């Protein structure tokens, strides 16, 4: 995955009339090479269902690279002595040679999974996974689940599992800085790796993996053409990785004394320490109806109610007194209220001999777009969006579809006028269905 960055129709004022107007601003490159093998075998143990044993191995190599842009995209040119002129390409300052990164790691893993029919009604399963990272060492995670058939139509199920996520190479090594003028001196501000000298001076520690515990309990009901599943879940994530707030030298004399030797005005970095609890209920109901004259209908209702609570945030990287805010209110509320607490989707799919159609109605609960101060919060409002599609199968190989997303041209609530005085952003960008209104499309499908 390679992302090249360019800045067009801009300039670097410190080069004057000699400045380019198009800049190569650098590149971000990430790749994986994965080799894996999985095996499954069934064993007859005298039950209606066999014992199923699965195992597998995987080897993965990851590489992450940051390439600097052309010098004019980030440098201060011949007119750079004029401190009123900003260096680098205006609009987006290119990645600098000091930002360049070329890192890699390997990870080896193995797992085993067994499903055991204890009786004709009870089936249990267990899994164990071992992972060995070249940069974060070894870890073991597991899962235990059970399914009990109360009647041929009704079953209950439950799962408990542990999770592990090593910091990504991007979280460990991403760096991006830009030059600003401070008292006539060019200084750096930006994002630094947690292991960099700048971040370490502010007390940053090397990142460690996130861990989680997941619990779920549910039921499955099948009665002819009708299916219903209900699952309640509880997820605890510990030491989640987050990007700190920008720590400015103006915060305190101590911070200034730590940053000044590096020529850095302000810095932020990834750190552990956010604990999050999420709990909720998923419901999916489906009914299939087949008719001789009208064709086949498929009705589905899916709904989710969830609640997320941030139970701990990092407060100090160590040694800074007073301690700067590392994870501000708007970041906390983004996790807690930045996605819908309720969502429901009702869809109907009809398939005839040559014609077909789909109708989907989605209801989104209110979403908060938080600010630094609660007085400046605003929300999207609870909204319902309808989508419609019609299909015509001209031949066995050709299908034409016409559709409209957001049929009734629904939008989130406007940003309150006092918070949008310049008129730039009319709608909350946290909107779960965007703010582009109605969208029509035509699609031709060919198969052979």
Coordinates of C-alpha atoms in Angstrom, one line a residue:
X1 CA 0.0 0.0 0.0
X2 CA 1.8 3.1 -1.2
X3 CA 0.4 6.6 -0.7
X4 CA 2.1 9.4 -2.7
X5 CA 1.5 12.9 -1.5
X6 CA 1.5 16.0 -3.7
X7 CA 0.7 19.7 -3.3
X8 CA -0.7 21.4 -6.4
X9 CA -1.2 25.1 -7.2
X10 CA 0.7 26.3 -4.2
X11 CA 4.1 27.9 -3.5
X12 CA 6.9 28.1 -1.0
X13 CA 7.2 31.8 -0.3
X14 CA 10.8 31.6 0.8
X15 CA 11.8 30.8 -2.8
X16 CA 10.0 33.9 -4.2
X17 CA 9.3 33.9 -7.9
X18 CA 11.5 30.8 -8.3
X19 CA 9.2 28.7 -6.3
X20 CA 7.6 25.6 -7.9
X21 CA 3.8 25.5 -7.9
X22 CA 3.6 21.7 -7.8
X23 CA 5.4 19.7 -5.1
X24 CA 6.2 16.1 -4.5
X25 CA 5.4 16.0 -0.7
X26 CA 6.7 12.5 0.0
X27 CA 5.2 9.1 0.4
X28 CA 4.0 6.6 3.0
X29 CA 4.6 2.9 2.1
X30 CA 3.4 -0.2 4.0
X31 CA 3.5 -3.8 2.8
X32 CA 2.9 -7.3 4.2
X33 CA 4.1 -10.7 3.1
X34 CA 2.0 -13.4 4.7
X35 CA 2.4 -17.2 4.4
X36 CA -0.2 -19.4 6.2
X37 CA -1.5 -22.9 6.3
X38 CA -4.7 -24.2 7.9
X39 CA -5.8 -27.8 8.5
X40 CA -9.1 -29.3 9.6
X41 CA -10.1 -32.9 10.4
X42 CA -13.3 -34.5 11.6
X43 CA -13.4 -37.4 14.0
X44 CA -16.4 -39.7 14.6
X45 CA -16.9 -40.1 18.4
X46 CA -20.3 -41.8 18.3
X47 CA -22.4 -38.6 18.3
X48 CA -24.7 -37.1 15.7
X49 CA -22.0 -34.5 15.0
X50 CA -18.3 -35.2 14.7
X51 CA -15.5 -33.8 16.8
X52 CA -13.7 -31.1 14.6
X53 CA -10.1 -30.3 15.2
X54 CA -8.4 -27.4 13.3
X55 CA -4.9 -26.0 13.5
X56 CA -2.7 -23.6 11.5
X57 CA 0.4 -21.6 11.3
X58 CA 1.3 -18.2 9.9
X59 CA 4.4 -16.2 9.2
X60 CA 4.1 -12.4 8.5
X61 CA 6.6 -9.8 7.6
X62 CA 5.7 -6.1 7.7
X63 CA 7.6 -3.1 6.3
X64 CA 6.8 0.6 6.9
X65 CA 8.6 3.4 5.1
X66 CA 8.3 7.2 5.0
X67 CA 10.0 9.0 2.1
X68 CA 10.8 12.7 2.2
X69 CA 9.4 15.1 -0.4
X70 CA 11.4 17.3 -2.7
X71 CA 13.4 19.9 -0.8
X72 CA 11.2 22.8 -2.0
X73 CA 8.2 21.2 -0.3
X74 CA 9.6 21.5 3.2
X75 CA 12.8 23.7 3.1
X76 CA 13.3 27.4 3.7
X77 CA 14.7 28.9 0.5
X78 CA 16.9 32.0 -0.2
X79 CA 14.3 34.4 1.2
X80 CA 14.0 32.3 4.5
X81 CA 15.8 35.0 6.4
X82 CA 12.5 36.9 6.3
X83 CA 10.8 35.4 9.3
X84 CA 7.5 36.7 8.2
X85 CA 7.5 34.1 5.4
X86 CA 6.4 30.5 6.2
X87 CA 8.7 27.8 4.9
X88 CA 7.5 24.7 2.9
X89 CA 4.7 24.4 0.5
X90 CA 1.6 26.3 1.7
X91 CA -1.4 24.1 2.3
X92 CA 0.7 21.0 3.1
X93 CA 4.3 21.0 4.2
X94 CA 6.2 18.0 2.7
X95 CA 7.7 15.2 4.7
X96 CA 11.3 16.1 5.6
X97 CA 14.4 13.9 5.6
X98 CA 14.2 13.9 9.5
X99 CA 10.8 12.3 9.1
X100 CA 12.1 9.4 7.0
X101 CA 11.6 5.9 8.4
X102 CA 12.4 2.4 7.1
X103 CA 11.3 -0.2 9.7
X104 CA 10.2 -3.8 9.5
X105 CA 9.2 -6.7 11.8
X106 CA 8.2 -10.3 11.7
X107 CA 5.5 -12.2 13.5
X108 CA 5.0 -16.0 13.8
X109 CA 1.8 -17.5 15.1
X110 CA 0.1 -20.9 15.5
X111 CA -3.4 -21.8 16.7
X112 CA -5.5 -24.8 17.6
X113 CA -9.2 -25.1 17.6
X114 CA -11.5 -27.9 18.7
X115 CA -15.3 -28.3 18.6
X116 CA -16.6 -31.2 20.8
X117 CA -20.2 -32.5 20.7
X118 CA -20.6 -33.3 24.4
X119 CA -24.1 -34.6 23.8
X120 CA -26.8 -34.4 21.1
X121 CA -27.7 -30.9 22.5
X122 CA -24.5 -29.5 23.9
X123 CA -21.5 -28.5 21.8
X124 CA -18.4 -26.7 23.3
X125 CA -15.4 -25.2 21.5
X126 CA -12.1 -24.0 22.6
X127 CA -9.2 -22.2 20.8
X128 CA -5.7 -21.2 21.7
X129 CA -3.4 -18.8 19.7
X130 CA 0.3 -18.2 20.2
X131 CA 2.0 -15.2 18.6
X132 CA 5.7 -14.2 18.6
X133 CA 6.5 -10.7 17.5
X134 CA 10.1 -9.7 16.8
X135 CA 9.5 -6.3 18.5
X136 CA 6.9 -7.2 21.2
X137 CA 7.6 -10.7 22.2
X138 CA 5.2 -13.6 22.8
X139 CA 1.6 -13.6 23.8
X140 CA -1.2 -16.2 24.2
X141 CA -4.9 -15.6 23.6
X142 CA -7.8 -18.0 23.9
X143 CA -11.5 -18.5 23.4
X144 CA -14.1 -20.8 25.0
X145 CA -17.6 -21.1 23.7
X146 CA -20.6 -23.3 24.1
X147 CA -23.9 -23.9 22.3
X148 CA -26.9 -25.7 23.9
X149 CA -29.9 -26.7 22.0
X150 CA -32.9 -26.3 24.2
X151 CA -35.3 -27.6 21.5
X152 CA -34.8 -28.2 17.8
X153 CA -35.9 -24.6 17.2
X154 CA -34.2 -22.8 20.1
X155 CA -30.5 -22.7 21.2
X156 CA -28.5 -20.6 23.5
X157 CA -24.8 -19.7 23.1
X158 CA -22.1 -18.0 24.9
X159 CA -18.4 -17.1 24.4
X160 CA -15.6 -15.7 26.5
X161 CA -12.3 -14.7 24.8
X162 CA -9.2 -12.6 25.3
X163 CA -7.7 -10.3 22.7
X164 CA -4.3 -8.9 21.9
X165 CA -3.2 -6.2 19.4
X166 CA 0.4 -5.2 19.0
X167 CA 1.0 -1.5 18.1
X168 CA 1.2 -1.1 14.4
X169 CA 4.4 0.0 12.8
X170 CA 2.7 3.3 11.9
X171 CA 1.9 3.9 15.6
X172 CA 5.4 3.1 16.6
X173 CA 7.3 5.1 13.9
X174 CA 5.1 7.6 12.2
X175 CA 6.6 11.1 12.3
X176 CA 5.6 14.3 10.6
X177 CA 6.9 17.8 11.4
X178 CA 6.7 21.3 10.1
X179 CA 8.7 24.4 10.6
X180 CA 7.3 27.5 12.4
X181 CA 8.8 30.8 13.4
X182 CA 9.2 31.4 17.2
X183 CA 10.9 34.7 18.2
X184 CA 12.6 34.8 14.9
X185 CA 13.9 31.3 15.2
X186 CA 12.8 28.3 13.0
X187 CA 11.5 25.5 15.3
X188 CA 9.8 22.2 14.7
X189 CA 6.3 21.1 15.7
X190 CA 4.6 17.8 14.9
X191 CA 4.2 14.1 15.7
X192 CA 7.1 12.1 17.0
X193 CA 7.6 8.4 17.7
X194 CA 7.3 7.5 21.4
X195 CA 10.9 6.3 21.4
X196 CA 12.3 9.4 19.8
X197 CA 14.5 11.7 21.9
X198 CA 11.9 14.5 21.8
X199 CA 9.0 12.3 23.1
X200 CA 11.3 10.6 25.6
X201 CA 12.3 14.0 27.0
X202 CA 8.6 14.6 27.7
X203 CA 8.3 11.2 29.5
X204 CA 6.9 9.1 26.7
X205 CA 7.5 5.3 27.1
X206 CA 7.8 2.7 24.4
X207 CA 4.4 1.4 23.3
X208 CA 3.1 -1.9 24.6
X209 CA 0.2 -4.0 23.2
X210 CA -3.5 -3.5 23.8
X211 CA -5.4 -6.3 25.5
X212 CA -9.1 -7.1 25.8
X213 CA -11.6 -9.4 27.3
X214 CA -14.8 -10.2 25.4
X215 CA -18.0 -11.8 26.8
X216 CA -21.1 -12.6 24.8
X217 CA -24.4 -14.4 25.5
X218 CA -27.2 -15.0 23.1
X219 CA -30.0 -17.1 21.7
X220 CA -30.9 -18.5 18.2
X221 CA -34.5 -19.2 17.2
X222 CA -35.4 -21.0 14.0
X223 CA -39.0 -21.7 13.1
X224 CA -39.4 -22.6 9.4
X225 CA -38.7 -19.6 7.3
X226 CA -38.1 -17.4 10.3
X227 CA -34.7 -16.8 12.0
X228 CA -34.0 -14.7 15.1
X229 CA -30.7 -14.2 16.8
X230 CA -30.1 -12.0 19.9
X231 CA -26.6 -11.5 21.4
X232 CA -25.5 -9.4 24.3
X233 CA -21.9 -8.5 24.6
X234 CA -19.4 -6.8 26.9
X235 CA -15.9 -5.8 25.8
X236 CA -13.1 -4.4 28.0
X237 CA -10.1 -2.9 26.3
X238 CA -7.0 -2.1 28.4
X239 CA -4.1 0.2 27.4
X240 CA -5.6 1.3 24.2
X241 CA -3.2 3.3 22.1
X242 CA -4.1 6.9 21.4
X243 CA -2.4 10.0 20.0
X244 CA -1.6 12.5 22.8
X245 CA -2.7 16.2 22.7
X246 CA -0.1 18.6 21.3
X247 CA 2.2 19.6 24.2
X248 CA 3.4 23.1 23.6
X249 CA 6.6 24.7 25.1
X250 CA 4.4 27.6 26.3
X251 CA 2.6 25.2 28.7
X252 CA 5.3 25.5 31.4
X253 CA 8.9 26.5 31.8
X254 CA 9.8 22.8 32.4
X255 CA 8.3 21.8 29.0
X256 CA 10.1 24.7 27.3
X257 CA 13.4 23.6 28.8
X258 CA 12.9 20.0 27.6
X259 CA 11.9 21.0 24.1
X260 CA 14.2 23.9 23.4
X261 CA 17.4 21.8 23.0
X262 CA 15.8 20.0 20.1
X263 CA 14.5 23.2 18.5
X264 CA 10.9 21.9 18.9
X265 CA 8.0 24.2 19.6
X266 CA 5.3 21.5 20.3
X267 CA 5.1 17.7 20.2
X268 CA 2.7 14.9 20.4
X269 CA 3.1 11.1 20.3
X270 CA 1.2 7.8 20.6
X271 CA 0.9 6.4 24.1
X272 CA -0.9 3.7 26.0
X273 CA -3.4 4.2 28.8
X274 CA -6.9 4.5 27.5
X275 CA -9.3 1.9 29.0
X276 CA -12.7 1.5 27.2
X277 CA -15.7 -0.6 28.1
X278 CA -18.4 -1.3 25.4
X279 CA -21.6 -3.2 26.0
X280 CA -24.6 -3.7 23.9
X281 CA -27.2 -6.0 22.2
X282 CA -27.4 -7.1 18.6
X283 CA -30.6 -8.4 17.1
X284 CA -31.1 -9.9 13.7
X285 CA -34.5 -11.2 12.5
X286 CA -35.1 -12.7 9.1
X287 CA -38.2 -14.0 7.3
X288 CA -38.2 -15.7 3.9
X289 CA -41.3 -16.0 1.8
X290 CA -41.6 -17.9 -1.5
X291 CA -44.6 -17.6 -3.8
X292 CA -45.5 -19.2 -7.1
X293 CA -46.7 -16.0 -8.8
X294 CA -44.9 -13.1 -7.2
X295 CA -41.4 -14.6 -6.6
X296 CA -39.3 -14.7 -3.5
X297 CA -39.2 -12.2 -0.6
X298 CA -36.5 -11.8 2.0
X299 CA -37.3 -9.5 5.0
X300 CA -34.5 -8.6 7.5
X301 CA -34.4 -6.5 10.6
X302 CA -31.1 -5.8 12.2
X303 CA -30.7 -3.6 15.3
X304 CA -28.0 -2.7 17.7
X305 CA -28.0 -0.8 21.0
X306 CA -24.6 -0.1 22.5
X307 CA -22.9 2.1 25.1
X308 CA -19.2 2.9 25.3
X309 CA -17.5 4.3 28.4
X310 CA -13.9 5.5 28.8
X311 CA -12.9 4.3 32.2
X312 CA -9.3 5.5 32.3
X313 CA -7.2 8.0 30.4
X314 CA -3.4 8.7 30.5
X315 CA -2.8 11.7 32.8
X316 CA 1.0 12.0 32.9
X317 CA 3.9 10.5 31.0
X318 CA 6.0 10.9 34.1
X319 CA 8.2 13.7 35.5
X320 CA 6.1 16.7 34.2
X321 CA 4.8 19.0 37.0
X322 CA 2.3 20.3 36.4
X323 CA 1.1 17.6 34.0
X324 CA -0.3 18.7 30.6
X325 CA -3.6 17.3 29.3
X326 CA -2.7 14.2 27.3
X327 CA -6.2 13.1 26.3
X328 CA -8.8 15.9 26.2
X329 CA -12.5 16.0 26.7
X330 CA -13.4 16.1 23.0
X331 CA -11.3 12.9 22.5
X332 CA -13.1 11.1 25.3
X333 CA -16.5 12.1 24.1
X334 CA -15.6 11.1 20.6
X335 CA -15.1 7.5 21.9
X336 CA -18.2 7.7 24.1
X337 CA -20.7 9.5 21.9
X338 CA -19.1 9.8 18.4
X339 CA -21.0 6.9 17.0
X340 CA -24.7 6.1 17.1
X341 CA -25.9 4.4 20.3
X342 CA -28.8 3.0 18.4
X343 CA -29.0 1.7 14.9
X344 CA -31.7 -0.3 13.1
X345 CA -31.9 -1.5 9.5
X346 CA -35.0 -2.9 7.9
X347 CA -34.5 -4.3 4.4
X348 CA -36.7 -6.2 1.9
X349 CA -35.3 -8.0 -1.1
X350 CA -37.6 -9.3 -3.9
X351 CA -36.5 -11.6 -6.6
X352 CA -38.8 -12.5 -9.5
X353 CA -38.2 -14.3 -12.8
X354 CA -36.5 -11.3 -14.5
X355 CA -37.1 -8.4 -12.2
X356 CA -35.9 -7.7 -8.6
X357 CA -35.9 -4.9 -6.1
X358 CA -34.5 -4.0 -2.7
X359 CA -35.6 -1.4 -0.2
X360 CA -33.5 -0.6 2.9
X361 CA -34.5 1.8 5.7
X362 CA -31.8 2.7 8.2
X363 CA -32.4 4.6 11.4
X364 CA -29.3 6.2 13.1
X365 CA -29.4 7.4 16.7
X366 CA -28.1 10.9 17.6
X367 CA -24.3 11.4 17.4
X368 CA -22.5 14.0 19.3
X369 CA -19.7 16.0 17.8
X370 CA -17.8 17.2 20.8
X371 CA -15.6 20.3 21.3
X372 CA -13.1 21.2 23.9
X373 CA -15.8 22.9 25.9
X374 CA -19.3 21.4 26.3
X375 CA -21.0 24.7 25.4
X376 CA -19.6 24.2 21.8
X377 CA -20.8 20.6 21.3
X378 CA -23.4 20.0 18.6
X379 CA -25.0 16.8 17.2
X380 CA -26.3 15.2 14.1
X381 CA -29.8 14.4 15.4
X382 CA -31.5 11.1 15.1
X383 CA -32.2 10.4 11.4
X384 CA -33.7 7.8 9.1
X385 CA -32.4 7.1 5.6
X386 CA -34.1 5.1 2.9
X387 CA -32.4 3.4 -0.1
X388 CA -34.1 1.8 -3.2
X389 CA -32.8 -0.3 -6.0
X390 CA -34.5 -2.0 -9.0
X391 CA -33.0 -4.8 -11.1
X392 CA -33.7 -6.2 -14.5
X393 CA -32.0 -9.4 -15.7
X394 CA -32.0 -9.0 -19.5
X395 CA -30.2 -12.3 -20.1
X396 CA -28.4 -14.9 -18.0
X397 CA -25.3 -12.9 -18.3
X398 CA -26.5 -9.3 -18.2
X399 CA -28.2 -7.5 -15.3
X400 CA -29.1 -3.8 -15.2
X401 CA -29.6 -2.0 -11.8
X402 CA -31.0 1.4 -11.1
X403 CA -30.9 2.8 -7.6
X404 CA -31.2 5.8 -5.3
X405 CA -29.4 6.1 -1.9
X406 CA -31.0 8.5 0.6
X407 CA -34.2 8.7 -1.4
X408 CA -35.7 11.5 0.7
X409 CA -32.5 13.6 0.6
X410 CA -32.0 13.4 4.4
X411 CA -29.2 15.5 6.0
X412 CA -27.9 15.7 9.6
X413 CA -28.8 18.8 11.6
X414 CA -26.9 22.0 10.7
X415 CA -23.9 23.2 12.6
X416 CA -25.3 25.9 14.9
X417 CA -24.8 29.4 13.4
X418 CA -22.6 30.7 16.2
X419 CA -20.2 27.8 15.7
X420 CA -20.2 28.2 11.9
X421 CA -19.6 32.0 11.5
X422 CA -17.4 31.6 8.4
X423 CA -19.9 29.3 6.7
X424 CA -17.2 26.7 5.8
X425 CA -18.8 23.6 7.4
X426 CA -22.6 23.4 7.3
X427 CA -23.0 19.9 8.7
X428 CA -21.3 17.7 11.4
X429 CA -18.6 15.6 9.8
X430 CA -19.3 12.9 12.5
X431 CA -22.6 12.1 10.6
X432 CA -22.7 8.3 10.2
X433 CA -24.4 8.7 6.8
X434 CA -22.4 11.7 5.5
X435 CA -23.9 15.0 4.3
X436 CA -24.0 14.5 0.6
X437 CA -27.8 14.0 0.3
X438 CA -29.5 12.0 -2.4
X439 CA -27.3 9.8 -4.7
X440 CA -28.5 8.0 -7.8
X441 CA -26.7 5.4 -9.8
X442 CA -26.9 2.9 -12.6
X443 CA -25.0 -0.4 -12.6
X444 CA -24.4 -2.9 -15.4
X445 CA -23.3 -6.4 -14.4
X446 CA -21.9 -8.9 -16.9
X447 CA -21.1 -12.5 -16.0
X448 CA -19.9 -15.4 -18.1

